[in-house]
Coordinates of C-alpha atoms in Angstrom, one line a residue:
I1 CA 0.0 0.0 0.0
V2 CA 2.9 2.4 0.9
V3 CA 4.5 1.6 -2.5
K4 CA 1.3 2.4 -4.3
M5 CA 0.8 5.6 -2.4
E6 CA 4.4 6.7 -3.3
S7 CA 3.8 5.9 -6.9
Y8 CA 0.7 8.1 -6.9
L9 CA 2.3 11.0 -5.1
F10 CA 5.5 10.9 -7.1
P11 CA 4.0 12.5 -10.3
F12 CA 2.3 15.1 -8.1
D13 CA 5.5 16.1 -6.4
S14 CA 7.3 16.3 -9.7
L15 CA 4.6 18.6 -11.1
I16 CA 4.9 20.9 -8.1
C17 CA 8.7 21.1 -8.4
M18 CA 8.4 21.8 -12.1
L19 CA 5.8 24.6 -11.5
L20 CA 8.0 26.1 -8.8
G21 CA 11.0 25.9 -11.1
I22 CA 9.2 27.6 -13.9
S23 CA 7.8 30.3 -11.5
F24 CA 11.3 31.1 -10.2
T25 CA 12.8 31.2 -13.7
V26 CA 10.1 33.6 -14.9
L27 CA 10.4 35.8 -11.8
F28 CA 14.2 35.9 -12.2
T29 CA 13.9 36.7 -15.9
L30 CA 11.5 39.6 -15.2
L31 CA 13.8 41.0 -12.4
L32 CA 16.8 40.7 -14.7
V33 CA 15.1 42.4 -17.7
F34 CA 13.0 45.1 -16.0
I35 CA 15.1 45.8 -12.9
I36 CA 18.7 44.8 -12.9
V37 CA 19.7 45.5 -16.5
P38 CA 18.0 49.0 -16.5
A39 CA 19.7 49.7 -13.2
I40 CA 23.1 48.8 -14.7
F41 CA 22.7 51.2 -17.6
G42 CA 20.7 53.9 -15.7
V43 CA 17.6 53.7 -18.0
S44 CA 13.9 53.4 -17.2
F45 CA 11.0 51.9 -19.2
G46 CA 8.6 54.5 -17.7
I47 CA 6.5 51.9 -15.8
R48 CA 6.9 53.7 -12.5
R49 CA 5.8 57.0 -13.9
L50 CA 2.7 55.4 -15.5
Y51 CA 2.0 53.8 -12.1
M52 CA 2.3 57.2 -10.4
K53 CA -0.2 58.8 -12.9
S54 CA -2.6 55.9 -12.2
L55 CA -2.3 56.5 -8.5
I56 CA -3.2 60.2 -8.9
K57 CA -6.4 59.2 -10.8
L58 CA -7.2 56.7 -8.0
F59 CA -6.7 59.4 -5.3
E60 CA -9.0 61.7 -7.2
V61 CA -11.7 59.0 -7.3
S62 CA -11.4 58.4 -3.6
E63 CA -11.6 62.1 -2.8
L64 CA -14.8 62.4 -4.7
M65 CA -16.2 59.5 -2.7
L66 CA -15.3 61.2 0.6
R67 CA -17.0 64.5 -0.2
I68 CA -15.5 66.1 2.8
I69 CA -16.8 69.6 3.4
A70 CA -14.2 71.7 5.1
K71 CA -15.3 73.4 8.3
E72 CA -15.5 77.1 8.0
P73 CA -13.6 79.2 10.5
V74 CA -15.7 80.5 13.3
S75 CA -15.4 83.8 15.0
L76 CA -14.6 84.2 18.7
E77 CA -18.1 85.6 19.4
Q78 CA -19.9 82.8 17.5
E79 CA -17.8 80.0 19.2
I80 CA -18.5 81.3 22.6
Q81 CA -22.2 81.6 21.9
D82 CA -22.1 77.9 20.7
M83 CA -20.5 76.9 24.0
R84 CA -23.2 78.6 26.0
R85 CA -26.4 76.8 26.6
G86 CA -29.9 78.3 26.3
G87 CA -28.8 81.4 24.4
A88 CA -27.5 83.3 27.4
E89 CA -27.2 87.1 27.3
P90 CA -24.0 88.6 26.0
E91 CA -22.2 89.1 29.4
F92 CA -19.4 87.2 31.2
D93 CA -20.0 83.6 31.8
M94 CA -17.8 81.1 33.6
S95 CA -17.9 78.8 30.6
D96 CA -16.1 81.5 28.5
I97 CA -12.8 80.7 30.1
F98 CA -12.8 77.2 28.5
Y99 CA -12.5 78.9 25.1
F100 CA -9.3 80.7 26.0
C101 CA -7.9 77.7 27.8
R102 CA -8.4 75.5 24.8
R103 CA -6.9 78.1 22.4
G104 CA -3.9 78.5 24.7
V105 CA -3.3 74.7 24.8
E106 CA -3.7 74.6 21.0
S107 CA -1.0 77.3 20.6
I108 CA 1.4 75.4 22.9
V109 CA 0.8 72.1 21.1
D110 CA 0.9 73.5 17.6
D111 CA 4.3 75.3 17.9
E112 CA 6.6 75.6 14.9
V113 CA 9.1 73.2 16.3
T114 CA 7.2 70.2 17.7
K115 CA 5.0 69.8 14.6
R116 CA 8.2 69.3 12.5
F117 CA 8.8 66.0 14.2
T118 CA 5.4 64.4 13.3
A119 CA 4.0 63.1 10.0
E120 CA 3.0 65.8 7.5
E121 CA -0.8 66.3 7.3
L122 CA -2.5 65.5 4.0
E123 CA -5.1 67.6 2.3
S124 CA -6.9 64.4 1.0
W125 CA -6.8 60.7 1.9
N126 CA -4.3 58.5 0.1
L127 CA -6.1 55.2 1.0
L128 CA -3.5 54.4 3.7
T129 CA -4.9 53.8 7.3
R130 CA -1.6 55.1 8.7
S131 CA -2.6 58.6 7.4
N132 CA -6.2 58.4 8.6
Y133 CA -7.6 55.3 10.2
N134 CA -11.3 56.2 10.0
F135 CA -11.8 57.3 6.4
H136 CA -12.2 53.7 5.0
H137 CA -15.4 53.3 7.1
I138 CA -17.2 56.1 5.4
S139 CA -18.8 54.2 2.5
T140 CA -18.9 50.6 1.2
R141 CA -17.3 51.5 -2.1
L142 CA -14.5 53.3 -0.4
T143 CA -14.0 50.3 1.9
A144 CA -13.8 48.0 -1.1
L145 CA -11.3 50.3 -2.8
W146 CA -9.2 50.4 0.3
G147 CA -9.3 46.6 0.7
V148 CA -8.1 46.1 -2.9
G149 CA -5.3 48.5 -2.2
V150 CA -4.3 46.5 0.9
L151 CA -4.2 43.3 -1.2
I152 CA -2.0 45.0 -3.9
R153 CA 0.4 46.6 -1.5
Y154 CA 0.9 43.7 0.9
G155 CA 0.2 40.8 -1.5
F156 CA 2.2 41.9 -4.5
L157 CA 4.2 45.0 -4.0
L158 CA 5.7 44.2 -0.5
P159 CA 7.1 40.8 -1.5
L160 CA 8.5 42.2 -4.7
R161 CA 10.1 45.1 -3.0
V162 CA 11.6 43.0 -0.2
T163 CA 13.1 40.7 -2.9
L164 CA 14.6 43.7 -4.7
A165 CA 16.0 45.2 -1.4
F166 CA 17.8 42.0 -0.5
T167 CA 19.1 41.7 -4.1
G168 CA 20.4 45.3 -4.0
V169 CA 22.0 45.0 -0.6
G170 CA 23.4 41.5 -1.4
L171 CA 25.0 42.7 -4.6
L172 CA 26.4 45.8 -2.9
V173 CA 28.2 43.7 -0.3
V174 CA 29.5 41.0 -2.7
L175 CA 30.5 43.3 -5.6
T176 CA 32.2 46.0 -3.4
S177 CA 34.2 43.2 -1.7
I178 CA 35.3 42.0 -5.1
V179 CA 36.2 45.5 -6.3
G180 CA 38.2 46.0 -3.1
L181 CA 40.6 43.3 -4.3
F182 CA 41.7 45.5 -7.2
P183 CA 44.8 47.7 -6.8
N184 CA 44.1 51.4 -6.3
G185 CA 43.7 53.2 -9.6
R186 CA 41.4 54.4 -12.3
M187 CA 40.0 50.9 -13.0
K188 CA 39.1 50.4 -9.3
N189 CA 37.4 53.8 -9.1
Y190 CA 35.5 53.2 -12.3
L191 CA 34.2 49.7 -11.2
S192 CA 33.4 51.1 -7.7
D193 CA 31.3 53.9 -9.2
K194 CA 29.4 51.5 -11.5
V195 CA 28.8 49.0 -8.7
H196 CA 27.5 51.6 -6.3
L197 CA 25.2 53.2 -8.9
M198 CA 23.8 49.9 -9.9
C199 CA 23.1 48.7 -6.4
Y200 CA 21.5 52.0 -5.2
R201 CA 19.3 52.1 -8.3
I202 CA 18.1 48.6 -7.5
C203 CA 17.3 49.7 -3.9
V204 CA 15.5 52.7 -5.4
R205 CA 13.3 50.4 -7.4
A206 CA 12.7 48.4 -4.2
L207 CA 10.8 51.5 -2.9
T208 CA 9.1 52.2 -6.3
A209 CA 10.8 55.6 -6.0
I210 CA 10.0 58.1 -8.8
I211 CA 12.6 60.8 -8.6
T212 CA 12.9 63.9 -10.7
Y213 CA 16.4 65.5 -10.7
H214 CA 16.7 69.2 -11.6
D215 CA 19.7 71.3 -12.7
S216 CA 22.1 68.4 -13.0
E217 CA 24.8 70.7 -14.2
N218 CA 25.3 71.7 -10.6
K219 CA 25.9 68.1 -9.4
P220 CA 28.6 67.9 -6.7
K221 CA 32.2 67.4 -7.8
N222 CA 35.4 65.9 -6.3
G223 CA 37.0 68.1 -3.7
G224 CA 33.7 69.5 -2.2
I225 CA 31.0 68.7 0.3
C226 CA 27.4 68.0 -0.6
V227 CA 24.9 69.2 2.0
A228 CA 21.2 68.4 1.9
N229 CA 18.1 68.7 4.1
H230 CA 17.3 65.5 5.9
T231 CA 13.9 63.8 5.9
S232 CA 14.7 60.1 5.9
P233 CA 17.5 57.5 5.9
I234 CA 16.6 56.8 2.2
D235 CA 17.8 60.3 1.4
V236 CA 21.2 58.6 0.9
I237 CA 19.8 56.2 -1.7
I238 CA 17.9 59.0 -3.4
L239 CA 21.1 61.0 -4.0
A240 CA 23.5 58.1 -4.5
S241 CA 21.4 56.6 -7.3
D242 CA 22.2 59.7 -9.4
G243 CA 25.9 60.2 -8.4
C244 CA 28.7 58.7 -6.3
Y245 CA 29.5 60.1 -2.9
A246 CA 31.8 59.4 0.1
M247 CA 29.6 58.6 3.1
V248 CA 30.3 59.9 6.6
G249 CA 29.0 58.0 9.6
Q250 CA 29.6 56.1 12.8
V251 CA 30.8 52.5 12.7
H252 CA 27.9 50.0 13.3
G253 CA 27.7 46.4 14.1
G254 CA 25.4 43.7 12.7
L255 CA 24.2 43.8 9.1
M256 CA 25.0 47.6 8.8
G257 CA 28.6 46.9 9.9
V258 CA 29.0 44.2 7.2
I259 CA 27.7 46.7 4.6
Q260 CA 30.1 49.4 5.8
R261 CA 33.1 47.2 5.8
A262 CA 32.4 46.0 2.3
M263 CA 31.8 49.5 1.0
V264 CA 35.0 51.0 2.4
K265 CA 37.0 48.3 0.6
A266 CA 35.9 49.7 -2.8
C267 CA 35.6 53.4 -2.0
P268 CA 37.2 55.7 0.7
H269 CA 34.1 56.3 2.9
I270 CA 34.7 58.0 6.3
W271 CA 33.6 55.9 9.2
F272 CA 34.2 57.0 12.8
E273 CA 34.4 54.9 15.9
R274 CA 31.9 55.8 18.7
S275 CA 34.7 57.3 20.8
E276 CA 35.8 59.5 17.8
V277 CA 32.5 61.1 16.9
K278 CA 32.6 63.8 19.7
D279 CA 36.2 64.8 18.8
R280 CA 35.5 67.7 16.5
H281 CA 39.1 68.3 15.7
L282 CA 39.6 64.7 14.6
V283 CA 36.4 64.8 12.5
A284 CA 37.4 68.1 10.8
K285 CA 40.9 66.8 10.1
R286 CA 39.7 63.6 8.4
L287 CA 37.2 65.6 6.3
S288 CA 39.8 68.1 5.3
D289 CA 42.3 65.3 4.4
H290 CA 39.6 63.7 2.2
I291 CA 38.7 66.9 0.4
A292 CA 42.3 67.8 -0.2
D293 CA 42.6 64.7 -2.4
K294 CA 40.8 65.7 -5.7
S295 CA 40.7 62.1 -6.8
K296 CA 38.2 61.2 -4.0
L297 CA 34.5 61.5 -4.2
P298 CA 32.6 64.5 -2.8
I299 CA 31.4 64.0 0.8
L300 CA 27.7 63.7 1.5
I301 CA 26.6 65.3 4.8
F302 CA 23.2 66.1 6.3
P303 CA 24.0 69.1 8.6
E304 CA 20.6 69.1 10.5
G305 CA 21.8 65.9 12.3
T306 CA 18.2 64.5 12.5
C307 CA 15.2 63.8 10.3
I308 CA 12.6 66.6 9.8
N309 CA 9.1 66.0 8.4
N310 CA 9.5 67.3 4.9
T311 CA 8.0 70.7 5.7
S312 CA 11.0 72.7 6.9
V313 CA 14.8 73.0 7.2
M314 CA 16.1 73.4 10.7
M315 CA 19.5 74.6 12.1
F316 CA 22.6 73.4 10.3
K317 CA 25.5 72.2 12.4
K318 CA 28.5 74.5 11.6
G319 CA 31.2 71.7 11.6
S320 CA 31.0 71.0 7.8
F321 CA 31.1 74.7 7.0
E322 CA 34.3 75.4 9.0
I323 CA 36.5 73.4 6.6
G324 CA 36.7 76.1 4.1
C325 CA 35.9 74.1 0.9
R326 CA 33.3 74.5 -1.8
V327 CA 29.8 73.4 -0.7
Y328 CA 27.2 72.0 -3.1
P329 CA 23.7 72.5 -1.6
V330 CA 20.9 70.0 -2.6
A331 CA 17.2 70.4 -1.8
I332 CA 15.0 67.2 -1.4
K333 CA 11.2 67.4 -1.3
Y334 CA 8.9 64.4 -1.1
D335 CA 5.3 64.1 -2.3
P336 CA 3.4 62.8 0.8
R337 CA 0.4 61.7 -1.2
F338 CA 2.1 58.5 -2.2
G339 CA 3.9 57.7 1.1
D340 CA 5.3 59.5 4.1
A341 CA 9.0 59.3 3.9
F342 CA 9.6 61.0 7.2
W343 CA 11.3 58.8 9.8
N344 CA 10.1 59.4 13.3
S345 CA 12.9 57.6 15.0
S346 CA 11.4 58.1 18.5
K347 CA 8.3 56.1 17.3
F348 CA 9.5 53.6 14.8
G349 CA 12.6 51.4 14.6
M350 CA 14.6 51.1 11.4
V351 CA 13.1 47.7 10.3
N352 CA 9.5 48.9 11.1
Y353 CA 10.1 52.1 9.2
L354 CA 11.5 50.3 6.1
L355 CA 8.5 47.9 6.1
R356 CA 6.2 51.0 6.2
M357 CA 8.0 52.4 3.2
M358 CA 7.9 49.2 1.2
S359 CA 4.1 48.8 2.0
S360 CA 3.3 52.4 0.8
W361 CA 2.1 53.2 -2.7
A362 CA 5.4 54.7 -3.8
I363 CA 8.1 57.2 -2.9
V364 CA 7.9 60.3 -5.1
C365 CA 10.3 63.2 -4.7
S366 CA 12.1 66.0 -6.4
V367 CA 15.8 66.8 -6.1
W368 CA 17.3 70.2 -6.9
Y369 CA 21.1 70.7 -7.4
L370 CA 21.9 74.3 -6.4
P371 CA 25.0 76.2 -7.7
P372 CA 28.1 75.7 -5.5
M373 CA 28.6 78.1 -2.7
S374 CA 31.8 79.3 -0.9
R375 CA 32.4 81.1 2.3
M376 CA 32.6 84.9 1.7
E377 CA 35.1 87.2 3.2
G378 CA 34.3 88.2 6.8
E379 CA 31.6 85.5 7.0
D380 CA 31.9 83.0 9.9
A381 CA 30.8 79.3 9.7
V382 CA 27.4 79.9 11.3
Q383 CA 26.5 82.7 8.9
F384 CA 27.7 80.5 6.0
A385 CA 25.6 77.6 7.2
N386 CA 22.5 79.8 7.5
R387 CA 23.0 81.2 4.0
V388 CA 23.2 77.7 2.5
K389 CA 20.2 76.6 4.6
A390 CA 18.1 79.5 3.4
A391 CA 19.0 78.7 -0.3
I392 CA 17.9 75.0 0.2
A393 CA 14.7 76.1 1.9
R394 CA 13.8 78.5 -0.9
K395 CA 14.4 76.0 -3.7
G396 CA 12.6 73.1 -2.0
G397 CA 9.6 75.2 -0.9
L398 CA 10.4 74.5 2.8
A399 CA 10.1 76.7 5.9
D400 CA 13.5 78.1 7.0
L401 CA 13.7 77.7 10.8
L402 CA 16.5 78.7 13.2
W403 CA 15.7 76.1 15.8
D404 CA 18.0 73.2 16.5
G405 CA 16.7 69.8 15.4
G406 CA 18.2 68.3 18.6
L407 CA 15.1 69.7 20.3
K408 CA 13.4 66.5 19.1
R409 CA 15.0 64.6 22.0
G410 CA 16.6 67.3 24.2
K411 CA 15.7 70.4 26.1
V412 CA 16.1 73.9 24.9
K413 CA 19.7 75.0 25.1
E414 CA 20.6 77.6 27.6
V415 CA 21.9 79.8 24.8
F416 CA 18.4 80.3 23.4
K417 CA 17.0 81.1 26.9
E418 CA 19.7 83.6 27.4
E419 CA 19.0 85.3 24.1
Q420 CA 15.3 85.8 25.1
Q421 CA 16.4 87.0 28.5
K422 CA 18.7 89.6 26.9
L423 CA 16.0 90.8 24.6
Y424 CA 13.5 91.2 27.5
S425 CA 16.2 93.0 29.6
K426 CA 16.8 95.4 26.8
V427 CA 13.1 96.2 26.7
L428 CA 13.0 96.8 30.4
V429 CA 16.2 98.9 30.3
G430 CA 14.9 100.9 27.4
S431 CA 11.5 101.5 29.1
S432 CA 13.3 102.6 32.4
E433 CA 15.5 105.0 30.5
D434 CA 12.6 106.6 28.7
C435 CA 10.8 107.0 32.0
S436 CA 13.9 108.7 33.6
R437 CA 14.2 111.1 30.6
S438 CA 10.6 112.1 30.8

């Protein structure tokens, strides 16, 4: 009986193995033809842009289904009257104080700093529950549309993107390790550039990223520093898929450490030990030595030091502006309708964040290369940093803020408190002098 059962099951097992083999062959062929080969040559078939246009049409349909009527602003008198019961006469009422308390709390919560560390608000729903959990309950048709989107994103796009991500990272580690075996010279630099570009372009496709680059004639060149506003860890992939850079960062362990050690074999990236990061003189020296060698790639730095939510540019740390080299500003602006690229590191870990990115509709952004800027005569590092920051903010349509991004996790620095105290003391001194004169 056992022999007969095995004879019956054997053809069935063979059929399953054959179907799986055919499926993997077809999948690998599609990845090779539509992903890897275009990434090697830096070309695109336009599939992602067609996908983006289809999503825009889909969002327009969902917006029509919502039919949300915006609430008109209400005057102070009208809102207080609404809070009172029974149409009380227009005189002081104890309930009036709740209006002022609420407005005061709203002003504290909605300050210009805190709201830069939360997800950007959308004008319309993009069919993701992470942007608004309640919208998909409004109508049956909208619920069905949202459900189809969930199946597409998690059933098809997410597995495909995870496969591409592992492919890109795996190729980066293997190929950079192989290139590292070559002797230093033009051939090694050429192969390193090609390998990095190919792998980063595969990783870009793993996010279905649609990127528009502007003013490419201003792209960073060797012997300079590229500075950009910082929204997400994927900013590095966005920029490195269009040009080669020397990365700067702290040495990590685990998978990130494996990637770092492989990359530095092929290209002179700048990795610091944990004990070296706080040594400003050592950091400045290593950056200066790298820039002095014109054969080395431009350094990529995000001077904000933390991720901001795609609405503003906050204070640039002055370290990279003290070196005295040419600076190449770059502005990055994401379209939040397709997926929120902002990384709220206090809320999501790296793996969780990347899964959210890969389960979004797409990552759509614009990159502007600004003309190179140099430190002017009589200008200190802080003034130079503020001038570069202002140029990036104007180009990207972002708010230019003077606040330190470190306020995301730390308290307000004593320097800022002292500035406000000095301003207030000047007002008091000025008022007292005017009174004495009178």
